[in-house]
PDB file of C-alpha atoms in Angstrom:
ATOM      1  CA  UNK A   1     103.233 201.214  76.320  1.00  0.00           C
ATOM      2  CA  UNK A   2     101.936 199.441  79.475  1.00  0.00           C
ATOM      3  CA  UNK A   3      98.170 199.579  79.966  1.00  0.00           C
ATOM      4  CA  UNK A   4      98.166 198.364  83.582  1.00  0.00           C
ATOM      5  CA  UNK A   5     100.939 199.301  86.004  1.00  0.00           C
ATOM      6  CA  UNK A   6     101.229 197.815  89.483  1.00  0.00           C
ATOM      7  CA  UNK A   7     102.922 199.857  92.189  1.00  0.00           C
ATOM      8  CA  UNK A   8     103.659 199.880  95.900  1.00  0.00           C
ATOM      9  CA  UNK A   9     100.426 201.429  97.103  1.00  0.00           C
ATOM     10  CA  UNK A  10      98.027 202.656  98.139  1.00  0.00           C
ATOM     11  CA  UNK A  11      97.659 206.038  96.465  1.00  0.00           C
ATOM     12  CA  UNK A  12      99.744 208.627  98.228  1.00  0.00           C
ATOM     13  CA  UNK A  13     102.972 206.612  98.529  1.00  0.00           C
ATOM     14  CA  UNK A  14     106.245 207.915  97.153  1.00  0.00           C
ATOM     15  CA  UNK A  15     106.064 205.193  94.516  1.00  0.00           C
ATOM     16  CA  UNK A  16     102.708 206.606  93.430  1.00  0.00           C
ATOM     17  CA  UNK A  17     104.248 210.083  93.273  1.00  0.00           C
ATOM     18  CA  UNK A  18     107.125 208.759  91.150  1.00  0.00           C
ATOM     19  CA  UNK A  19     104.703 206.922  88.885  1.00  0.00           C
ATOM     20  CA  UNK A  20     102.873 210.166  88.148  1.00  0.00           C
ATOM     21  CA  UNK A  21     106.107 211.600  86.674  1.00  0.00           C
ATOM     22  CA  UNK A  22     106.614 208.672  84.269  1.00  0.00           C
ATOM     23  CA  UNK A  23     105.540 209.560  80.696  1.00  0.00           C
ATOM     24  CA  UNK A  24     104.696 205.944  79.840  1.00  0.00           C
ATOM     25  CA  UNK A  25     102.228 205.847  82.745  1.00  0.00           C
ATOM     26  CA  UNK A  26      99.968 208.469  81.197  1.00  0.00           C
ATOM     27  CA  UNK A  27      96.579 206.889  80.564  1.00  0.00           C
ATOM     28  CA  UNK A  28      97.535 203.561  82.162  1.00  0.00           C
ATOM     29  CA  UNK A  29      95.356 201.776  84.689  1.00  0.00           C
ATOM     30  CA  UNK A  30      97.105 201.820  88.075  1.00  0.00           C
ATOM     31  CA  UNK A  31      97.074 198.760  90.322  1.00  0.00           C
ATOM     32  CA  UNK A  32      98.124 199.482  93.936  1.00  0.00           C
ATOM     33  CA  UNK A  33      99.576 196.556  95.897  1.00  0.00           C
ATOM     34  CA  UNK A  34     100.471 196.245  99.615  1.00  0.00           C
ATOM     35  CA  UNK A  35     104.156 195.463  99.006  1.00  0.00           C
ATOM     36  CA  UNK A  36     106.925 195.180  96.406  1.00  0.00           C
ATOM     37  CA  UNK A  37     106.630 191.414  96.073  1.00  0.00           C
ATOM     38  CA  UNK A  38     102.954 191.548  95.131  1.00  0.00           C
ATOM     39  CA  UNK A  39     103.576 194.336  92.606  1.00  0.00           C
ATOM     40  CA  UNK A  40     106.221 192.196  90.895  1.00  0.00           C
ATOM     41  CA  UNK A  41     104.048 189.079  91.140  1.00  0.00           C
ATOM     42  CA  UNK A  42     101.313 190.941  89.242  1.00  0.00           C
ATOM     43  CA  UNK A  43     103.654 191.351  86.254  1.00  0.00           C
ATOM     44  CA  UNK A  44     104.777 187.733  86.330  1.00  0.00           C
ATOM     45  CA  UNK A  45     101.165 186.556  86.523  1.00  0.00           C
ATOM     46  CA  UNK A  46     100.039 188.824  83.690  1.00  0.00           C
ATOM     47  CA  UNK A  47      97.694 190.838  85.915  1.00  0.00           C
ATOM     48  CA  UNK A  48      99.790 193.918  85.147  1.00  0.00           C
ATOM     49  CA  UNK A  49     101.943 194.857  82.164  1.00  0.00           C
ATOM     50  CA  UNK A  50     104.536 196.608  84.313  1.00  0.00           C
ATOM     51  CA  UNK A  51     105.360 197.436  87.924  1.00  0.00           C
ATOM     52  CA  UNK A  52     107.052 200.484  89.409  1.00  0.00           C
ATOM     53  CA  UNK A  53     109.019 199.639  92.551  1.00  0.00           C
ATOM     54  CA  UNK A  54     111.799 201.319  94.569  1.00  0.00           C
ATOM     55  CA  UNK A  55     115.300 199.970  93.939  1.00  0.00           C
ATOM     56  CA  UNK A  56     117.592 202.165  96.011  1.00  0.00           C
ATOM     57  CA  UNK A  57     117.727 205.263  98.171  1.00  0.00           C
ATOM     58  CA  UNK A  58     120.614 207.696  98.513  1.00  0.00           C
ATOM     59  CA  UNK A  59     120.448 207.402 102.319  1.00  0.00           C
ATOM     60  CA  UNK A  60     119.353 203.828 103.071  1.00  0.00           C
ATOM     61  CA  UNK A  61     120.843 202.108 100.023  1.00  0.00           C
ATOM     62  CA  UNK A  62     119.195 199.233  98.151  1.00  0.00           C
ATOM     63  CA  UNK A  63     115.705 197.873  98.740  1.00  0.00           C
ATOM     64  CA  UNK A  64     116.370 194.180  99.519  1.00  0.00           C
ATOM     65  CA  UNK A  65     112.906 192.979  98.476  1.00  0.00           C
ATOM     66  CA  UNK A  66     113.364 194.411  94.978  1.00  0.00           C
ATOM     67  CA  UNK A  67     116.895 193.065  94.542  1.00  0.00           C
ATOM     68  CA  UNK A  68     115.873 189.593  95.685  1.00  0.00           C
ATOM     69  CA  UNK A  69     112.803 189.448  93.448  1.00  0.00           C
ATOM     70  CA  UNK A  70     114.898 190.452  90.429  1.00  0.00           C
ATOM     71  CA  UNK A  71     117.551 187.840  91.236  1.00  0.00           C
ATOM     72  CA  UNK A  72     115.031 185.018  91.688  1.00  0.00           C
ATOM     73  CA  UNK A  73     111.798 183.850  90.135  1.00  0.00           C
ATOM     74  CA  UNK A  74     110.644 184.261  86.540  1.00  0.00           C
ATOM     75  CA  UNK A  75     112.892 186.719  84.660  1.00  0.00           C
ATOM     76  CA  UNK A  76     111.893 190.372  84.383  1.00  0.00           C
ATOM     77  CA  UNK A  77     113.676 193.370  82.899  1.00  0.00           C
ATOM     78  CA  UNK A  78     114.003 197.040  83.782  1.00  0.00           C
ATOM     79  CA  UNK A  79     112.404 199.126  81.041  1.00  0.00           C
ATOM     80  CA  UNK A  80     112.916 202.553  82.625  1.00  0.00           C
ATOM     81  CA  UNK A  81     113.984 204.316  85.809  1.00  0.00           C
ATOM     82  CA  UNK A  82     112.664 207.321  87.741  1.00  0.00           C
ATOM     83  CA  UNK A  83     114.334 209.481  90.387  1.00  0.00           C
ATOM     84  CA  UNK A  84     112.283 211.260  93.035  1.00  0.00           C
ATOM     85  CA  UNK A  85     113.533 213.777  95.573  1.00  0.00           C
ATOM     86  CA  UNK A  86     112.028 212.612  98.856  1.00  0.00           C
ATOM     87  CA  UNK A  87     110.647 215.036 101.442  1.00  0.00           C
ATOM     88  CA  UNK A  88     108.951 213.916 104.649  1.00  0.00           C
ATOM     89  CA  UNK A  89     106.159 215.513 106.659  1.00  0.00           C
ATOM     90  CA  UNK A  90     104.757 214.702 110.091  1.00  0.00           C
ATOM     91  CA  UNK A  91     100.969 214.405 109.645  1.00  0.00           C
ATOM     92  CA  UNK A  92      98.265 214.244 112.312  1.00  0.00           C
ATOM     93  CA  UNK A  93      94.523 214.442 112.701  1.00  0.00           C
ATOM     94  CA  UNK A  94      93.394 218.101 112.735  1.00  0.00           C
ATOM     95  CA  UNK A  95      93.703 219.640 116.179  1.00  0.00           C
ATOM     96  CA  UNK A  96      96.570 217.394 117.319  1.00  0.00           C
ATOM     97  CA  UNK A  97      99.574 219.219 118.785  1.00  0.00           C
ATOM     98  CA  UNK A  98     103.115 217.895 118.922  1.00  0.00           C
ATOM     99  CA  UNK A  99     102.755 217.335 122.673  1.00  0.00           C
ATOM    100  CA  UNK A 100      99.739 215.092 121.985  1.00  0.00           C
ATOM    101  CA  UNK A 101     101.690 212.645 119.808  1.00  0.00           C
ATOM    102  CA  UNK A 102     102.173 209.360 121.665  1.00  0.00           C
ATOM    103  CA  UNK A 103     102.680 207.060 118.645  1.00  0.00           C
ATOM    104  CA  UNK A 104     104.035 207.396 115.118  1.00  0.00           C
ATOM    105  CA  UNK A 105     103.603 205.129 112.081  1.00  0.00           C
ATOM    106  CA  UNK A 106     105.644 205.021 108.891  1.00  0.00           C
ATOM    107  CA  UNK A 107     107.489 202.764 106.432  1.00  0.00           C
ATOM    108  CA  UNK A 108     110.901 201.363 107.549  1.00  0.00           C
ATOM    109  CA  UNK A 109     112.832 203.295 104.881  1.00  0.00           C
ATOM    110  CA  UNK A 110     111.092 206.515 105.861  1.00  0.00           C
ATOM    111  CA  UNK A 111     111.812 205.918 109.561  1.00  0.00           C
ATOM    112  CA  UNK A 112     115.509 205.523 108.793  1.00  0.00           C
ATOM    113  CA  UNK A 113     115.549 208.889 107.031  1.00  0.00           C
ATOM    114  CA  UNK A 114     113.827 210.864 109.822  1.00  0.00           C
ATOM    115  CA  UNK A 115     115.222 208.978 112.817  1.00  0.00           C
ATOM    116  CA  UNK A 116     117.298 211.851 114.174  1.00  0.00           C
ATOM    117  CA  UNK A 117     114.384 214.297 113.897  1.00  0.00           C
ATOM    118  CA  UNK A 118     112.078 211.896 115.744  1.00  0.00           C
ATOM    119  CA  UNK A 119     114.626 211.308 118.504  1.00  0.00           C
ATOM    120  CA  UNK A 120     115.078 215.061 118.956  1.00  0.00           C
ATOM    121  CA  UNK A 121     111.462 216.186 118.690  1.00  0.00           C
ATOM    122  CA  UNK A 122     109.514 213.128 119.898  1.00  0.00           C
ATOM    123  CA  UNK A 123     111.893 211.425 122.364  1.00  0.00           C
ATOM    124  CA  UNK A 124     110.651 208.087 123.618  1.00  0.00           C
ATOM    125  CA  UNK A 125     107.630 207.997 121.296  1.00  0.00           C
ATOM    126  CA  UNK A 126     107.298 204.494 119.755  1.00  0.00           C
ATOM    127  CA  UNK A 127     107.393 204.193 115.976  1.00  0.00           C
ATOM    128  CA  UNK A 128     105.305 201.483 114.301  1.00  0.00           C
ATOM    129  CA  UNK A 129     106.675 200.223 110.981  1.00  0.00           C
ATOM    130  CA  UNK A 130     103.966 199.554 108.391  1.00  0.00           C
ATOM    131  CA  UNK A 131     103.822 198.545 104.725  1.00  0.00           C
ATOM    132  CA  UNK A 132     103.835 202.035 103.230  1.00  0.00           C
ATOM    133  CA  UNK A 133     103.795 205.704 104.221  1.00  0.00           C
ATOM    134  CA  UNK A 134     100.309 205.988 102.704  1.00  0.00           C
ATOM    135  CA  UNK A 135      99.095 203.106 104.879  1.00  0.00           C
ATOM    136  CA  UNK A 136     100.546 204.958 107.873  1.00  0.00           C
ATOM    137  CA  UNK A 137      98.519 208.051 107.000  1.00  0.00           C
ATOM    138  CA  UNK A 138      95.375 205.960 106.628  1.00  0.00           C
ATOM    139  CA  UNK A 139      96.017 204.336 110.010  1.00  0.00           C
ATOM    140  CA  UNK A 140      96.339 207.767 111.653  1.00  0.00           C
ATOM    141  CA  UNK A 141      93.074 208.886 110.040  1.00  0.00           C
ATOM    142  CA  UNK A 142      91.452 205.738 111.465  1.00  0.00           C
ATOM    143  CA  UNK A 143      92.713 206.596 114.966  1.00  0.00           C
ATOM    144  CA  UNK A 144      95.233 203.752 115.235  1.00  0.00           C
ATOM    145  CA  UNK A 145      98.220 206.077 115.692  1.00  0.00           C
ATOM    146  CA  UNK A 146      98.660 209.747 116.526  1.00  0.00           C
ATOM    147  CA  UNK A 147     101.003 210.728 113.695  1.00  0.00           C
ATOM    148  CA  UNK A 148     102.383 209.481 110.382  1.00  0.00           C
ATOM    149  CA  UNK A 149     105.589 210.257 108.536  1.00  0.00           C
ATOM    150  CA  UNK A 150     105.215 210.406 104.771  1.00  0.00           C
ATOM    151  CA  UNK A 151     104.408 212.533 101.749  1.00  0.00           C
ATOM    152  CA  UNK A 152     102.051 215.484 102.052  1.00  0.00           C
ATOM    153  CA  UNK A 153      99.797 213.990  99.372  1.00  0.00           C
ATOM    154  CA  UNK A 154      99.083 211.019 101.687  1.00  0.00           C
ATOM    155  CA  UNK A 155      97.910 213.455 104.329  1.00  0.00           C
ATOM    156  CA  UNK A 156      95.689 215.272 101.845  1.00  0.00           C
ATOM    157  CA  UNK A 157      94.085 212.013 100.702  1.00  0.00           C
ATOM    158  CA  UNK A 158      93.351 211.048 104.313  1.00  0.00           C
ATOM    159  CA  UNK A 159      92.245 214.416 105.674  1.00  0.00           C
ATOM    160  CA  UNK A 160      95.291 214.936 107.870  1.00  0.00           C
ATOM    161  CA  UNK A 161      97.043 218.145 108.831  1.00  0.00           C
ATOM    162  CA  UNK A 162     100.782 218.673 108.367  1.00  0.00           C
ATOM    163  CA  UNK A 163     102.325 219.322 111.778  1.00  0.00           C
ATOM    164  CA  UNK A 164     105.976 219.571 110.638  1.00  0.00           C
ATOM    165  CA  UNK A 165     107.482 219.838 107.155  1.00  0.00           C
ATOM    166  CA  UNK A 166     110.800 218.737 105.629  1.00  0.00           C
ATOM    167  CA  UNK A 167     111.791 216.619 108.627  1.00  0.00           C
ATOM    168  CA  UNK A 168     114.307 214.417 106.791  1.00  0.00           C
ATOM    169  CA  UNK A 169     117.703 214.123 108.442  1.00  0.00           C
ATOM    170  CA  UNK A 170     119.242 214.443 104.962  1.00  0.00           C
ATOM    171  CA  UNK A 171     117.354 217.010 102.843  1.00  0.00           C
ATOM    172  CA  UNK A 172     119.101 215.798  99.679  1.00  0.00           C
ATOM    173  CA  UNK A 173     117.606 212.300  99.823  1.00  0.00           C
ATOM    174  CA  UNK A 174     116.629 210.773  96.465  1.00  0.00           C
ATOM    175  CA  UNK A 175     114.971 207.441  95.704  1.00  0.00           C
ATOM    176  CA  UNK A 176     115.448 205.544  92.454  1.00  0.00           C
ATOM    177  CA  UNK A 177     112.471 203.595  91.141  1.00  0.00           C
ATOM    178  CA  UNK A 178     112.501 201.088  88.274  1.00  0.00           C
ATOM    179  CA  UNK A 179     109.752 200.092  85.853  1.00  0.00           C
ATOM    180  CA  UNK A 180     109.706 196.313  85.461  1.00  0.00           C
ATOM    181  CA  UNK A 181     108.186 194.363  82.574  1.00  0.00           C
ATOM    182  CA  UNK A 182     108.325 190.845  81.237  1.00  0.00           C
ATOM    183  CA  UNK A 183     111.372 190.200  78.987  1.00  0.00           C
ATOM    184  CA  UNK A 184     111.365 192.163  75.727  1.00  0.00           C
ATOM    185  CA  UNK A 185     114.003 193.532  73.324  1.00  0.00           C
ATOM    186  CA  UNK A 186     115.740 196.570  74.828  1.00  0.00           C
ATOM    187  CA  UNK A 187     115.119 200.046  73.394  1.00  0.00           C
ATOM    188  CA  UNK A 188     117.734 201.514  71.075  1.00  0.00           C
ATOM    189  CA  UNK A 189     120.795 203.040  72.761  1.00  0.00           C
ATOM    190  CA  UNK A 190     120.550 206.735  73.606  1.00  0.00           C
ATOM    191  CA  UNK A 191     124.240 207.361  74.319  1.00  0.00           C
ATOM    192  CA  UNK A 192     123.484 207.735  78.028  1.00  0.00           C
ATOM    193  CA  UNK A 193     122.276 204.316  79.138  1.00  0.00           C
ATOM    194  CA  UNK A 194     122.494 201.893  82.018  1.00  0.00           C
ATOM    195  CA  UNK A 195     122.576 198.080  82.013  1.00  0.00           C
ATOM    196  CA  UNK A 196     121.567 195.982  85.016  1.00  0.00           C
ATOM    197  CA  UNK A 197     122.419 192.336  85.661  1.00  0.00           C
ATOM    198  CA  UNK A 198     122.892 189.742  88.385  1.00  0.00           C
ATOM    199  CA  UNK A 199     126.067 187.626  88.352  1.00  0.00           C
ATOM    200  CA  UNK A 200     126.266 184.299  90.188  1.00  0.00           C
ATOM    201  CA  UNK A 201     129.768 183.050  90.990  1.00  0.00           C
ATOM    202  CA  UNK A 202     130.616 179.587  89.661  1.00  0.00           C
ATOM    203  CA  UNK A 203     132.636 178.756  92.761  1.00  0.00           C
ATOM    204  CA  UNK A 204     133.606 180.635  95.886  1.00  0.00           C
ATOM    205  CA  UNK A 205     137.377 181.078  95.742  1.00  0.00           C
ATOM    206  CA  UNK A 206     140.063 183.665  96.350  1.00  0.00           C
ATOM    207  CA  UNK A 207     139.838 186.405  93.724  1.00  0.00           C
ATOM    208  CA  UNK A 208     136.386 185.372  92.440  1.00  0.00           C
ATOM    209  CA  UNK A 209     134.956 188.875  92.728  1.00  0.00           C
ATOM    210  CA  UNK A 210     138.117 190.368  91.212  1.00  0.00           C
ATOM    211  CA  UNK A 211     137.711 188.114  88.163  1.00  0.00           C
ATOM    212  CA  UNK A 212     134.198 189.439  87.711  1.00  0.00           C
ATOM    213  CA  UNK A 213     135.249 193.079  88.064  1.00  0.00           C
ATOM    214  CA  UNK A 214     138.172 192.685  85.671  1.00  0.00           C
ATOM    215  CA  UNK A 215     135.807 191.756  82.847  1.00  0.00           C
ATOM    216  CA  UNK A 216     134.319 195.236  83.110  1.00  0.00           C
ATOM    217  CA  UNK A 217     137.569 197.078  83.818  1.00  0.00           C
ATOM    218  CA  UNK A 218     139.496 195.670  80.849  1.00  0.00           C
ATOM    219  CA  UNK A 219     136.703 196.823  78.516  1.00  0.00           C
ATOM    220  CA  UNK A 220     136.405 200.289  80.047  1.00  0.00           C
ATOM    221  CA  UNK A 221     132.900 199.698  81.402  1.00  0.00           C
ATOM    222  CA  UNK A 222     132.179 201.797  84.485  1.00  0.00           C
ATOM    223  CA  UNK A 223     130.087 200.291  87.291  1.00  0.00           C
ATOM    224  CA  UNK A 224     127.572 202.617  88.953  1.00  0.00           C
ATOM    225  CA  UNK A 225     126.388 200.106  91.578  1.00  0.00           C
ATOM    226  CA  UNK A 226     127.412 196.661  92.857  1.00  0.00           C
ATOM    227  CA  UNK A 227     125.882 194.857  95.812  1.00  0.00           C
ATOM    228  CA  UNK A 228     126.064 191.333  97.166  1.00  0.00           C
ATOM    229  CA  UNK A 229     122.908 189.415  98.046  1.00  0.00           C
ATOM    230  CA  UNK A 230     122.496 185.907  99.489  1.00  0.00           C
ATOM    231  CA  UNK A 231     121.385 183.341  96.920  1.00  0.00           C
ATOM    232  CA  UNK A 232     118.881 181.852  99.394  1.00  0.00           C
ATOM    233  CA  UNK A 233     120.910 178.621  99.370  1.00  0.00           C
ATOM    234  CA  UNK A 234     123.445 177.712 101.981  1.00  0.00           C
ATOM    235  CA  UNK A 235     125.081 180.374 104.114  1.00  0.00           C
ATOM    236  CA  UNK A 236     128.015 182.091 102.439  1.00  0.00           C
ATOM    237  CA  UNK A 237     126.624 181.851  98.882  1.00  0.00           C
ATOM    238  CA  UNK A 238     126.156 185.249  97.284  1.00  0.00           C
ATOM    239  CA  UNK A 239     125.266 186.763  93.938  1.00  0.00           C
ATOM    240  CA  UNK A 240     126.093 190.293  92.787  1.00  0.00           C
ATOM    241  CA  UNK A 241     123.551 192.844  91.600  1.00  0.00           C
ATOM    242  CA  UNK A 242     125.306 195.214  89.188  1.00  0.00           C
ATOM    243  CA  UNK A 243     124.560 198.434  87.311  1.00  0.00           C
ATOM    244  CA  UNK A 244     127.006 199.531  84.637  1.00  0.00           C
ATOM    245  CA  UNK A 245     127.184 202.396  82.193  1.00  0.00           C
ATOM    246  CA  UNK A 246     126.273 201.629  78.600  1.00  0.00           C
ATOM    247  CA  UNK A 247     123.880 199.509  76.578  1.00  0.00           C
ATOM    248  CA  UNK A 248     123.970 195.797  75.760  1.00  0.00           C
ATOM    249  CA  UNK A 249     124.001 196.752  72.059  1.00  0.00           C
ATOM    250  CA  UNK A 250     127.387 198.454  72.533  1.00  0.00           C
ATOM    251  CA  UNK A 251     130.336 196.214  71.720  1.00  0.00           C
ATOM    252  CA  UNK A 252     132.219 196.748  74.988  1.00  0.00           C
ATOM    253  CA  UNK A 253     129.162 196.135  77.180  1.00  0.00           C
ATOM    254  CA  UNK A 254     128.008 193.104  75.200  1.00  0.00           C
ATOM    255  CA  UNK A 255     131.539 191.704  75.234  1.00  0.00           C
ATOM    256  CA  UNK A 256     131.741 192.163  79.021  1.00  0.00           C
ATOM    257  CA  UNK A 257     128.456 190.336  79.538  1.00  0.00           C
ATOM    258  CA  UNK A 258     129.570 187.494  77.268  1.00  0.00           C
ATOM    259  CA  UNK A 259     132.814 187.219  79.251  1.00  0.00           C
ATOM    260  CA  UNK A 260     130.868 187.086  82.515  1.00  0.00           C
ATOM    261  CA  UNK A 261     128.757 184.291  81.077  1.00  0.00           C
ATOM    262  CA  UNK A 262     131.968 182.311  80.518  1.00  0.00           C
ATOM    263  CA  UNK A 263     133.412 182.774  84.012  1.00  0.00           C
ATOM    264  CA  UNK A 264     130.263 182.894  86.159  1.00  0.00           C
ATOM    265  CA  UNK A 265     127.871 180.136  87.112  1.00  0.00           C
ATOM    266  CA  UNK A 266     125.024 182.207  85.671  1.00  0.00           C
ATOM    267  CA  UNK A 267     124.269 185.744  84.526  1.00  0.00           C
ATOM    268  CA  UNK A 268     120.773 187.210  84.623  1.00  0.00           C
ATOM    269  CA  UNK A 269     120.391 190.163  82.249  1.00  0.00           C
ATOM    270  CA  UNK A 270     117.916 192.698  83.655  1.00  0.00           C
ATOM    271  CA  UNK A 271     117.762 195.257  80.878  1.00  0.00           C
ATOM    272  CA  UNK A 272     119.412 198.225  79.193  1.00  0.00           C
ATOM    273  CA  UNK A 273     117.552 201.524  79.440  1.00  0.00           C
ATOM    274  CA  UNK A 274     118.013 205.302  79.390  1.00  0.00           C
ATOM    275  CA  UNK A 275     119.898 206.641  82.382  1.00  0.00           C
ATOM    276  CA  UNK A 276     118.112 209.435  84.266  1.00  0.00           C
ATOM    277  CA  UNK A 277     120.725 210.588  86.799  1.00  0.00           C
ATOM    278  CA  UNK A 278     123.551 212.237  84.898  1.00  0.00           C
ATOM    279  CA  UNK A 279     125.844 211.789  81.935  1.00  0.00           C
ATOM    280  CA  UNK A 280     127.775 208.718  80.871  1.00  0.00           C
ATOM    281  CA  UNK A 281     131.530 209.128  80.891  1.00  0.00           C
ATOM    282  CA  UNK A 282     133.623 209.035  77.707  1.00  0.00           C
ATOM    283  CA  UNK A 283     134.466 205.656  76.169  1.00  0.00           C
ATOM    284  CA  UNK A 284     138.171 204.911  76.748  1.00  0.00           C
ATOM    285  CA  UNK A 285     140.499 204.673  73.733  1.00  0.00           C
ATOM    286  CA  UNK A 286     140.434 201.239  72.149  1.00  0.00           C
ATOM    287  CA  UNK A 287     136.945 200.404  73.448  1.00  0.00           C
ATOM    288  CA  UNK A 288     134.648 202.103  70.941  1.00  0.00           C
ATOM    289  CA  UNK A 289     132.358 200.040  68.705  1.00  0.00           C
ATOM    290  CA  UNK A 290     134.437 201.003  65.672  1.00  0.00           C
ATOM    291  CA  UNK A 291     137.621 199.708  67.315  1.00  0.00           C
ATOM    292  CA  UNK A 292     135.939 196.463  68.433  1.00  0.00           C
ATOM    293  CA  UNK A 293     134.732 195.882  64.863  1.00  0.00           C
ATOM    294  CA  UNK A 294     138.152 196.657  63.382  1.00  0.00           C
ATOM    295  CA  UNK A 295     139.861 194.287  65.815  1.00  0.00           C
ATOM    296  CA  UNK A 296     137.400 191.507  65.006  1.00  0.00           C
ATOM    297  CA  UNK A 297     137.950 191.976  61.253  1.00  0.00           C
ATOM    298  CA  UNK A 298     141.731 191.947  61.747  1.00  0.00           C
ATOM    299  CA  UNK A 299     141.538 188.670  63.679  1.00  0.00           C
ATOM    300  CA  UNK A 300     139.331 187.152  60.973  1.00  0.00           C
ATOM    301  CA  UNK A 301     141.873 188.194  58.348  1.00  0.00           C
ATOM    302  CA  UNK A 302     144.711 186.612  60.339  1.00  0.00           C
ATOM    303  CA  UNK A 303     142.791 183.365  60.755  1.00  0.00           C
ATOM    304  CA  UNK A 304     141.941 183.188  57.064  1.00  0.00           C
ATOM    305  CA  UNK A 305     145.198 184.271  55.464  1.00  0.00           C
ATOM    306  CA  UNK A 306     147.844 184.163  58.154  1.00  0.00           C
ATOM    307  CA  UNK A 307     148.828 187.709  57.228  1.00  0.00           C
ATOM    308  CA  UNK A 308     148.887 190.664  59.585  1.00  0.00           C
TER     309      UNK A 308
END
């Protein structure tokens, strides 16, 4: 159980709200950081035992800073994941009316999810992009901006009034957060797990991505997310951040990862952990652990005796 958890702070951010729902965070010391990179750096440096950071949003997609930090630098693993339904409020200093708002501050991902509302209700009002929604609320309280977009708790912590509620363009928006730790053995499979990895192509050639995908498909391993990211080398070099159903301890998943290790330039394993967003599909016929074991024993028998 982590004793110190870094997170994208300050208090009042959506990451902080997600952290409060995580059972393993109960009783832990919380370490707010100004951005995702510093939260992850705290784990690598040993200042924190774990870090909770956003990985993807149902509206805006992946968080590039998180993907890039996981693909580069000292290895880390995902120990758990958290999903948080995201609602946005427009918060102001008490006594401020909508007509008085001449500037708005918020985080870039939040701005993208309320853009249509802002265009409709505050046309022409400039939006300043800051490090977190909580920092935006603090800046409004300090008089730097007229309004902030963020979570209601950020307004409460900074003495702001909520001028408009539920202003998201997509009311069903959900953000997925991941709890990162230094490498450790994965927890036991639950039967509804997810495995995350980064695959680096050995060479860029026709069908390279197809070769990678076939290693999962032939073993009946379903992918729940795949995204390309630049490797930070020369232009045109990409790696692939992948989530798949299942646990590395399962034969089909372990076999797929071993196959990727043969055909890719490198594979970075980022953990197997309980899935929190639905049920894993059935294992296709011929891909269960029992069938993998039976096939391996049959092959061993053939190699030893020549019989079938």
